[in-house]
Amino acid sequence: MFIQFSILFLLSTTPFTYLIKAKQDNNNFVRSLDHKALSLENKKEKLSHLKFYWHDIVSGNNPSSITIVPSPLKNSATSFGFVNMIENPLTLGPKLSSKLVGKAQGFYASTSLSEVDLLMAMNFAITQGKYNGSTITILGRNPILDKVREMPIVGGSGLFQFARGYAQLRTHSFSSKTNDAIVEYNIYVLHY
Ligand SMILES: *[C@@H]1O[C@H](CO)[C@@H](O)[C@H](O)[C@H]1NC(C)=O
């Protein structure tokens, strides 16, 4: 008798609880928050300017930039499709021997059949000063032959939470002998 009752009870309630639960799950995965919940109410959004040099070292015994996928096309002037994985040093001055402030980790790829445009996806991991451990993420288009290029800052972590902004790039030097490049980065970023 008791077992019968339990089974009946289960049969009658299970679909209901399931429905209610599903409804709650639908409603609960997004909620609006007051700025106070993340202690942001008294914090002002800051604008910071970061300047450093990015070293793309493809030559020598210790390259920081390595082709992991060559262009599948035999006669592509833009090497369409190639991908380089990078962990490029970021230094305070244009010389590689100047102070290391972080690493640019990510990849770039040739995404144009007609000009040398790169898709760049990079995390700038800062390793110095109060920003040590914080990161800035860049995702953008880099037409490398242009004098000035601009790429979006799409986010960040640590002191760069909620980051948005842009990076301006200027080629500082390029060696046609080694294909190594040094690029000046000026980053303008809003963050808390
Ligand atoms: C940066 O942070 C790491 C990890 O906490 C630490 O090992 C390193 O010494 C720090 N570097 C500087 C320059 O503060």
PDB file of C-alpha atoms and ligand atoms in Angstrom:
ATOM      1  CA  MET A   1       0.000   0.000   0.000  1.00  0.00           C
ATOM      2  CA  PHE A   2       2.735   2.390   1.031  1.00  0.00           C
ATOM      3  CA  ILE A   3       4.857   1.437  -1.968  1.00  0.00           C
ATOM      4  CA  GLN A   4       1.935   1.934  -4.298  1.00  0.00           C
ATOM      5  CA  PHE A   5       1.298   5.326  -2.789  1.00  0.00           C
ATOM      6  CA  SER A   6       4.961   6.324  -3.149  1.00  0.00           C
ATOM      7  CA  ILE A   7       5.010   5.301  -6.771  1.00  0.00           C
ATOM      8  CA  LEU A   8       1.835   7.244  -7.445  1.00  0.00           C
ATOM      9  CA  PHE A   9       3.254  10.222  -5.629  1.00  0.00           C
ATOM     10  CA  LEU A  10       6.474  10.028  -7.609  1.00  0.00           C
ATOM     11  CA  LEU A  11       4.653   9.680 -10.895  1.00  0.00           C
ATOM     12  CA  SER A  12       2.439  12.627 -10.172  1.00  0.00           C
ATOM     13  CA  THR A  13       5.115  14.962  -8.842  1.00  0.00           C
ATOM     14  CA  THR A  14       8.141  14.216 -11.012  1.00  0.00           C
ATOM     15  CA  PRO A  15       6.920  15.966 -14.160  1.00  0.00           C
ATOM     16  CA  PHE A  16       5.897  18.944 -12.081  1.00  0.00           C
ATOM     17  CA  THR A  17       9.171  19.358 -10.242  1.00  0.00           C
ATOM     18  CA  TYR A  18      10.953  18.873 -13.537  1.00  0.00           C
ATOM     19  CA  LEU A  19       8.959  21.674 -15.129  1.00  0.00           C
ATOM     20  CA  ILE A  20       9.460  24.031 -12.203  1.00  0.00           C
ATOM     21  CA  LYS A  21      13.172  23.276 -12.107  1.00  0.00           C
ATOM     22  CA  ALA A  22      13.537  23.864 -15.838  1.00  0.00           C
ATOM     23  CA  LYS A  23      11.741  27.164 -15.508  1.00  0.00           C
ATOM     24  CA  GLN A  24      14.019  28.243 -12.679  1.00  0.00           C
ATOM     25  CA  ASP A  25      17.122  27.260 -14.620  1.00  0.00           C
ATOM     26  CA  ASN A  26      15.944  29.315 -17.560  1.00  0.00           C
ATOM     27  CA  ASN A  27      15.470  32.340 -15.383  1.00  0.00           C
ATOM     28  CA  ASN A  28      18.520  31.968 -13.191  1.00  0.00           C
ATOM     29  CA  PHE A  29      21.512  31.849 -15.478  1.00  0.00           C
ATOM     30  CA  VAL A  30      21.406  35.592 -16.140  1.00  0.00           C
ATOM     31  CA  ARG A  31      20.600  38.240 -13.565  1.00  0.00           C
ATOM     32  CA  SER A  32      21.271  41.939 -13.395  1.00  0.00           C
ATOM     33  CA  LEU A  33      23.607  43.110 -10.707  1.00  0.00           C
ATOM     34  CA  ASP A  34      24.063  46.379  -8.951  1.00  0.00           C
ATOM     35  CA  HIS A  35      27.598  47.820  -9.371  1.00  0.00           C
ATOM     36  CA  LYS A  36      27.893  47.382  -5.577  1.00  0.00           C
ATOM     37  CA  ALA A  37      27.933  43.591  -5.944  1.00  0.00           C
ATOM     38  CA  LEU A  38      31.423  43.836  -7.485  1.00  0.00           C
ATOM     39  CA  SER A  39      32.457  46.828  -5.330  1.00  0.00           C
ATOM     40  CA  LEU A  40      32.488  49.026  -8.435  1.00  0.00           C
ATOM     41  CA  GLU A  41      30.186  51.760  -7.124  1.00  0.00           C
ATOM     42  CA  ASN A  42      32.995  54.004  -5.921  1.00  0.00           C
ATOM     43  CA  LYS A  43      35.502  53.076  -8.608  1.00  0.00           C
ATOM     44  CA  LYS A  44      35.937  55.357 -11.561  1.00  0.00           C
ATOM     45  CA  GLU A  45      36.684  53.960 -14.962  1.00  0.00           C
ATOM     46  CA  LYS A  46      40.325  54.841 -15.685  1.00  0.00           C
ATOM     47  CA  LEU A  47      42.054  55.551 -18.963  1.00  0.00           C
ATOM     48  CA  SER A  48      45.610  54.200 -19.193  1.00  0.00           C
ATOM     49  CA  HIS A  49      48.267  54.514 -21.853  1.00  0.00           C
ATOM     50  CA  LEU A  50      50.794  51.709 -22.165  1.00  0.00           C
ATOM     51  CA  LYS A  51      53.794  51.930 -24.425  1.00  0.00           C
ATOM     52  CA  PHE A  52      56.249  49.173 -25.209  1.00  0.00           C
ATOM     53  CA  TYR A  53      58.026  47.383 -28.030  1.00  0.00           C
ATOM     54  CA  TRP A  54      56.991  43.992 -29.405  1.00  0.00           C
ATOM     55  CA  HIS A  55      59.747  41.766 -30.744  1.00  0.00           C
ATOM     56  CA  ASP A  56      58.908  39.241 -33.437  1.00  0.00           C
ATOM     57  CA  ILE A  57      62.002  37.055 -33.481  1.00  0.00           C
ATOM     58  CA  VAL A  58      61.788  34.468 -36.240  1.00  0.00           C
ATOM     59  CA  SER A  59      65.531  33.952 -36.826  1.00  0.00           C
ATOM     60  CA  GLY A  60      68.338  32.386 -34.835  1.00  0.00           C
ATOM     61  CA  ASN A  61      68.399  29.574 -32.314  1.00  0.00           C
ATOM     62  CA  ASN A  62      65.795  31.030 -29.968  1.00  0.00           C
ATOM     63  CA  PRO A  63      62.915  32.318 -32.076  1.00  0.00           C
ATOM     64  CA  SER A  64      59.899  33.698 -30.188  1.00  0.00           C
ATOM     65  CA  SER A  65      57.689  33.414 -33.281  1.00  0.00           C
ATOM     66  CA  ILE A  66      57.371  30.094 -35.083  1.00  0.00           C
ATOM     67  CA  THR A  67      55.413  29.129 -38.197  1.00  0.00           C
ATOM     68  CA  ILE A  68      53.166  26.272 -37.103  1.00  0.00           C
ATOM     69  CA  VAL A  69      51.101  26.169 -40.316  1.00  0.00           C
ATOM     70  CA  PRO A  70      52.723  27.102 -43.631  1.00  0.00           C
ATOM     71  CA  SER A  71      50.621  28.547 -46.457  1.00  0.00           C
ATOM     72  CA  PRO A  72      48.980  25.699 -48.346  1.00  0.00           C
ATOM     73  CA  LEU A  73      49.252  27.749 -51.572  1.00  0.00           C
ATOM     74  CA  LYS A  74      52.384  27.396 -53.669  1.00  0.00           C
ATOM     75  CA  ASN A  75      52.363  30.798 -55.341  1.00  0.00           C
ATOM     76  CA  SER A  76      50.728  33.091 -52.799  1.00  0.00           C
ATOM     77  CA  ALA A  77      52.503  36.466 -52.565  1.00  0.00           C
ATOM     78  CA  THR A  78      50.841  36.987 -49.172  1.00  0.00           C
ATOM     79  CA  SER A  79      51.496  33.429 -47.881  1.00  0.00           C
ATOM     80  CA  PHE A  80      47.741  33.205 -47.392  1.00  0.00           C
ATOM     81  CA  GLY A  81      46.872  30.773 -44.615  1.00  0.00           C
ATOM     82  CA  PHE A  82      50.150  30.623 -42.708  1.00  0.00           C
ATOM     83  CA  VAL A  83      49.979  30.730 -38.909  1.00  0.00           C
ATOM     84  CA  ASN A  84      52.707  31.772 -36.483  1.00  0.00           C
ATOM     85  CA  MET A  85      52.523  30.953 -32.786  1.00  0.00           C
ATOM     86  CA  ILE A  86      54.254  33.600 -30.684  1.00  0.00           C
ATOM     87  CA  GLU A  87      55.528  34.377 -27.246  1.00  0.00           C
ATOM     88  CA  ASN A  88      57.055  37.705 -28.131  1.00  0.00           C
ATOM     89  CA  PRO A  89      58.938  39.807 -25.579  1.00  0.00           C
ATOM     90  CA  LEU A  90      57.494  43.230 -24.715  1.00  0.00           C
ATOM     91  CA  THR A  91      60.212  45.648 -23.700  1.00  0.00           C
ATOM     92  CA  LEU A  92      60.263  49.203 -22.406  1.00  0.00           C
ATOM     93  CA  GLY A  93      62.651  50.428 -25.098  1.00  0.00           C
ATOM     94  CA  PRO A  94      63.169  49.368 -28.714  1.00  0.00           C
ATOM     95  CA  LYS A  95      66.227  47.277 -27.847  1.00  0.00           C
ATOM     96  CA  LEU A  96      65.632  43.643 -26.933  1.00  0.00           C
ATOM     97  CA  SER A  97      68.106  44.143 -24.072  1.00  0.00           C
ATOM     98  CA  SER A  98      65.967  46.872 -22.488  1.00  0.00           C
ATOM     99  CA  LYS A  99      63.663  46.068 -19.584  1.00  0.00           C
ATOM    100  CA  LEU A 100      61.227  43.194 -20.166  1.00  0.00           C
ATOM    101  CA  VAL A 101      57.721  44.245 -19.097  1.00  0.00           C
ATOM    102  CA  GLY A 102      55.692  41.335 -20.416  1.00  0.00           C
ATOM    103  CA  LYS A 103      55.054  38.734 -23.095  1.00  0.00           C
ATOM    104  CA  ALA A 104      52.693  38.724 -26.047  1.00  0.00           C
ATOM    105  CA  GLN A 105      51.295  35.191 -26.247  1.00  0.00           C
ATOM    106  CA  GLY A 106      49.087  34.133 -29.128  1.00  0.00           C
ATOM    107  CA  PHE A 107      49.188  33.747 -32.863  1.00  0.00           C
ATOM    108  CA  TYR A 108      48.926  35.636 -36.111  1.00  0.00           C
ATOM    109  CA  ALA A 109      47.789  34.418 -39.501  1.00  0.00           C
ATOM    110  CA  SER A 110      47.736  35.700 -43.067  1.00  0.00           C
ATOM    111  CA  THR A 111      44.113  36.436 -43.937  1.00  0.00           C
ATOM    112  CA  SER A 112      44.358  38.263 -47.260  1.00  0.00           C
ATOM    113  CA  LEU A 113      44.939  36.918 -50.753  1.00  0.00           C
ATOM    114  CA  SER A 114      45.909  40.315 -52.137  1.00  0.00           C
ATOM    115  CA  GLU A 115      47.797  42.250 -49.429  1.00  0.00           C
ATOM    116  CA  VAL A 116      49.741  41.405 -46.304  1.00  0.00           C
ATOM    117  CA  ASP A 117      47.022  41.538 -43.652  1.00  0.00           C
ATOM    118  CA  LEU A 118      47.341  39.541 -40.470  1.00  0.00           C
ATOM    119  CA  LEU A 119      44.655  38.399 -38.087  1.00  0.00           C
ATOM    120  CA  MET A 120      46.240  38.775 -34.660  1.00  0.00           C
ATOM    121  CA  ALA A 121      44.975  37.122 -31.470  1.00  0.00           C
ATOM    122  CA  MET A 122      47.171  37.860 -28.466  1.00  0.00           C
ATOM    123  CA  ASN A 123      47.171  38.027 -24.702  1.00  0.00           C
ATOM    124  CA  PHE A 124      49.612  40.587 -23.351  1.00  0.00           C
ATOM    125  CA  ALA A 125      50.739  39.166 -20.029  1.00  0.00           C
ATOM    126  CA  ILE A 126      52.314  41.966 -17.993  1.00  0.00           C
ATOM    127  CA  THR A 127      55.101  40.860 -15.637  1.00  0.00           C
ATOM    128  CA  GLN A 128      56.271  44.108 -14.062  1.00  0.00           C
ATOM    129  CA  GLY A 129      55.126  46.574 -11.423  1.00  0.00           C
ATOM    130  CA  LYS A 130      51.591  46.795 -10.120  1.00  0.00           C
ATOM    131  CA  TYR A 131      50.205  45.298 -13.331  1.00  0.00           C
ATOM    132  CA  ASN A 132      52.266  42.106 -12.879  1.00  0.00           C
ATOM    133  CA  GLY A 133      49.873  39.186 -13.489  1.00  0.00           C
ATOM    134  CA  SER A 134      47.253  41.270 -15.300  1.00  0.00           C
ATOM    135  CA  THR A 135      46.515  40.685 -18.972  1.00  0.00           C
ATOM    136  CA  ILE A 136      45.168  42.593 -21.966  1.00  0.00           C
ATOM    137  CA  THR A 137      43.590  40.739 -24.890  1.00  0.00           C
ATOM    138  CA  ILE A 138      43.916  41.983 -28.458  1.00  0.00           C
ATOM    139  CA  LEU A 139      42.044  40.688 -31.463  1.00  0.00           C
ATOM    140  CA  GLY A 140      42.441  42.623 -34.675  1.00  0.00           C
ATOM    141  CA  ARG A 141      43.469  43.152 -38.258  1.00  0.00           C
ATOM    142  CA  ASN A 142      47.045  44.191 -38.916  1.00  0.00           C
ATOM    143  CA  PRO A 143      47.862  45.428 -42.432  1.00  0.00           C
ATOM    144  CA  ILE A 144      51.575  45.347 -41.664  1.00  0.00           C
ATOM    145  CA  LEU A 145      52.726  47.604 -44.505  1.00  0.00           C
ATOM    146  CA  ASP A 146      50.599  50.548 -43.286  1.00  0.00           C
ATOM    147  CA  LYS A 147      52.495  53.171 -41.320  1.00  0.00           C
ATOM    148  CA  VAL A 148      49.994  53.111 -38.430  1.00  0.00           C
ATOM    149  CA  ARG A 149      47.668  50.200 -37.677  1.00  0.00           C
ATOM    150  CA  GLU A 150      44.934  49.948 -35.096  1.00  0.00           C
ATOM    151  CA  MET A 151      43.610  46.874 -33.333  1.00  0.00           C
ATOM    152  CA  PRO A 152      40.866  46.559 -30.702  1.00  0.00           C
ATOM    153  CA  ILE A 153      41.475  45.692 -27.061  1.00  0.00           C
ATOM    154  CA  VAL A 154      38.658  43.246 -26.449  1.00  0.00           C
ATOM    155  CA  GLY A 155      39.121  42.598 -22.743  1.00  0.00           C
ATOM    156  CA  GLY A 156      41.500  41.961 -19.901  1.00  0.00           C
ATOM    157  CA  SER A 157      42.047  40.385 -16.507  1.00  0.00           C
ATOM    158  CA  GLY A 158      43.301  41.454 -13.099  1.00  0.00           C
ATOM    159  CA  LEU A 159      43.685  45.238 -13.020  1.00  0.00           C
ATOM    160  CA  PHE A 160      42.441  45.265 -16.625  1.00  0.00           C
ATOM    161  CA  GLN A 161      39.034  43.744 -15.871  1.00  0.00           C
ATOM    162  CA  PHE A 162      36.356  45.245 -18.124  1.00  0.00           C
ATOM    163  CA  ALA A 163      39.114  46.517 -20.445  1.00  0.00           C
ATOM    164  CA  ARG A 164      38.208  48.063 -23.759  1.00  0.00           C
ATOM    165  CA  GLY A 165      40.185  50.301 -26.060  1.00  0.00           C
ATOM    166  CA  TYR A 166      42.607  50.108 -28.912  1.00  0.00           C
ATOM    167  CA  ALA A 167      46.265  49.586 -29.735  1.00  0.00           C
ATOM    168  CA  GLN A 168      48.207  51.655 -32.231  1.00  0.00           C
ATOM    169  CA  LEU A 169      51.115  49.926 -33.938  1.00  0.00           C
ATOM    170  CA  ARG A 170      54.056  51.370 -35.793  1.00  0.00           C
ATOM    171  CA  THR A 171      56.866  49.271 -37.210  1.00  0.00           C
ATOM    172  CA  HIS A 172      60.046  50.457 -35.525  1.00  0.00           C
ATOM    173  CA  SER A 173      62.359  48.278 -37.576  1.00  0.00           C
ATOM    174  CA  PHE A 174      62.256  45.295 -39.882  1.00  0.00           C
ATOM    175  CA  SER A 175      65.222  43.308 -41.115  1.00  0.00           C
ATOM    176  CA  SER A 176      64.740  41.913 -44.599  1.00  0.00           C
ATOM    177  CA  LYS A 177      67.758  39.712 -43.907  1.00  0.00           C
ATOM    178  CA  THR A 178      66.369  37.917 -40.851  1.00  0.00           C
ATOM    179  CA  ASN A 179      62.661  38.871 -41.124  1.00  0.00           C
ATOM    180  CA  ASP A 180      62.790  39.920 -37.462  1.00  0.00           C
ATOM    181  CA  ALA A 181      60.533  42.873 -36.636  1.00  0.00           C
ATOM    182  CA  ILE A 182      60.272  45.361 -33.786  1.00  0.00           C
ATOM    183  CA  VAL A 183      56.921  47.077 -33.474  1.00  0.00           C
ATOM    184  CA  GLU A 184      56.007  49.997 -31.208  1.00  0.00           C
ATOM    185  CA  TYR A 185      52.711  49.485 -29.385  1.00  0.00           C
ATOM    186  CA  ASN A 186      50.715  52.338 -27.869  1.00  0.00           C
ATOM    187  CA  ILE A 187      47.708  50.983 -26.029  1.00  0.00           C
ATOM    188  CA  TYR A 188      44.837  53.187 -24.849  1.00  0.00           C
ATOM    189  CA  VAL A 189      42.618  51.249 -22.495  1.00  0.00           C
ATOM    190  CA  LEU A 190      39.625  51.975 -20.273  1.00  0.00           C
ATOM    191  CA  HIS A 191      39.444  49.768 -17.173  1.00  0.00           C
ATOM    192  CA  TYR A 192      38.573  49.917 -13.457  1.00  0.00           C
TER     193      TYR A 192
HETATM  194  C1  LIG B   1      55.296  38.876 -10.714  1.00  0.00           C
HETATM  195  O1  LIG B   1      54.407  37.919 -10.150  1.00  0.00           O
HETATM  196  C2  LIG B   1      54.983  36.609 -10.065  1.00  0.00           C
HETATM  197  C3  LIG B   1      53.882  35.675  -9.602  1.00  0.00           C
HETATM  198  O2  LIG B   1      53.229  36.164  -8.481  1.00  0.00           O
HETATM  199  C4  LIG B   1      56.178  36.626  -9.146  1.00  0.00           C
HETATM  200  O3  LIG B   1      56.761  35.338  -9.085  1.00  0.00           O
HETATM  201  C5  LIG B   1      57.189  37.623  -9.692  1.00  0.00           C
HETATM  202  O4  LIG B   1      58.288  37.733  -8.810  1.00  0.00           O
HETATM  203  C6  LIG B   1      56.555  38.992  -9.900  1.00  0.00           C
HETATM  204  N1  LIG B   1      57.507  39.857 -10.571  1.00  0.00           N
HETATM  205  C7  LIG B   1      57.754  41.113 -10.195  1.00  0.00           C
HETATM  206  C8  LIG B   1      58.778  41.835 -10.971  1.00  0.00           C
HETATM  207  O5  LIG B   1      57.170  41.627  -9.256  1.00  0.00           O
END
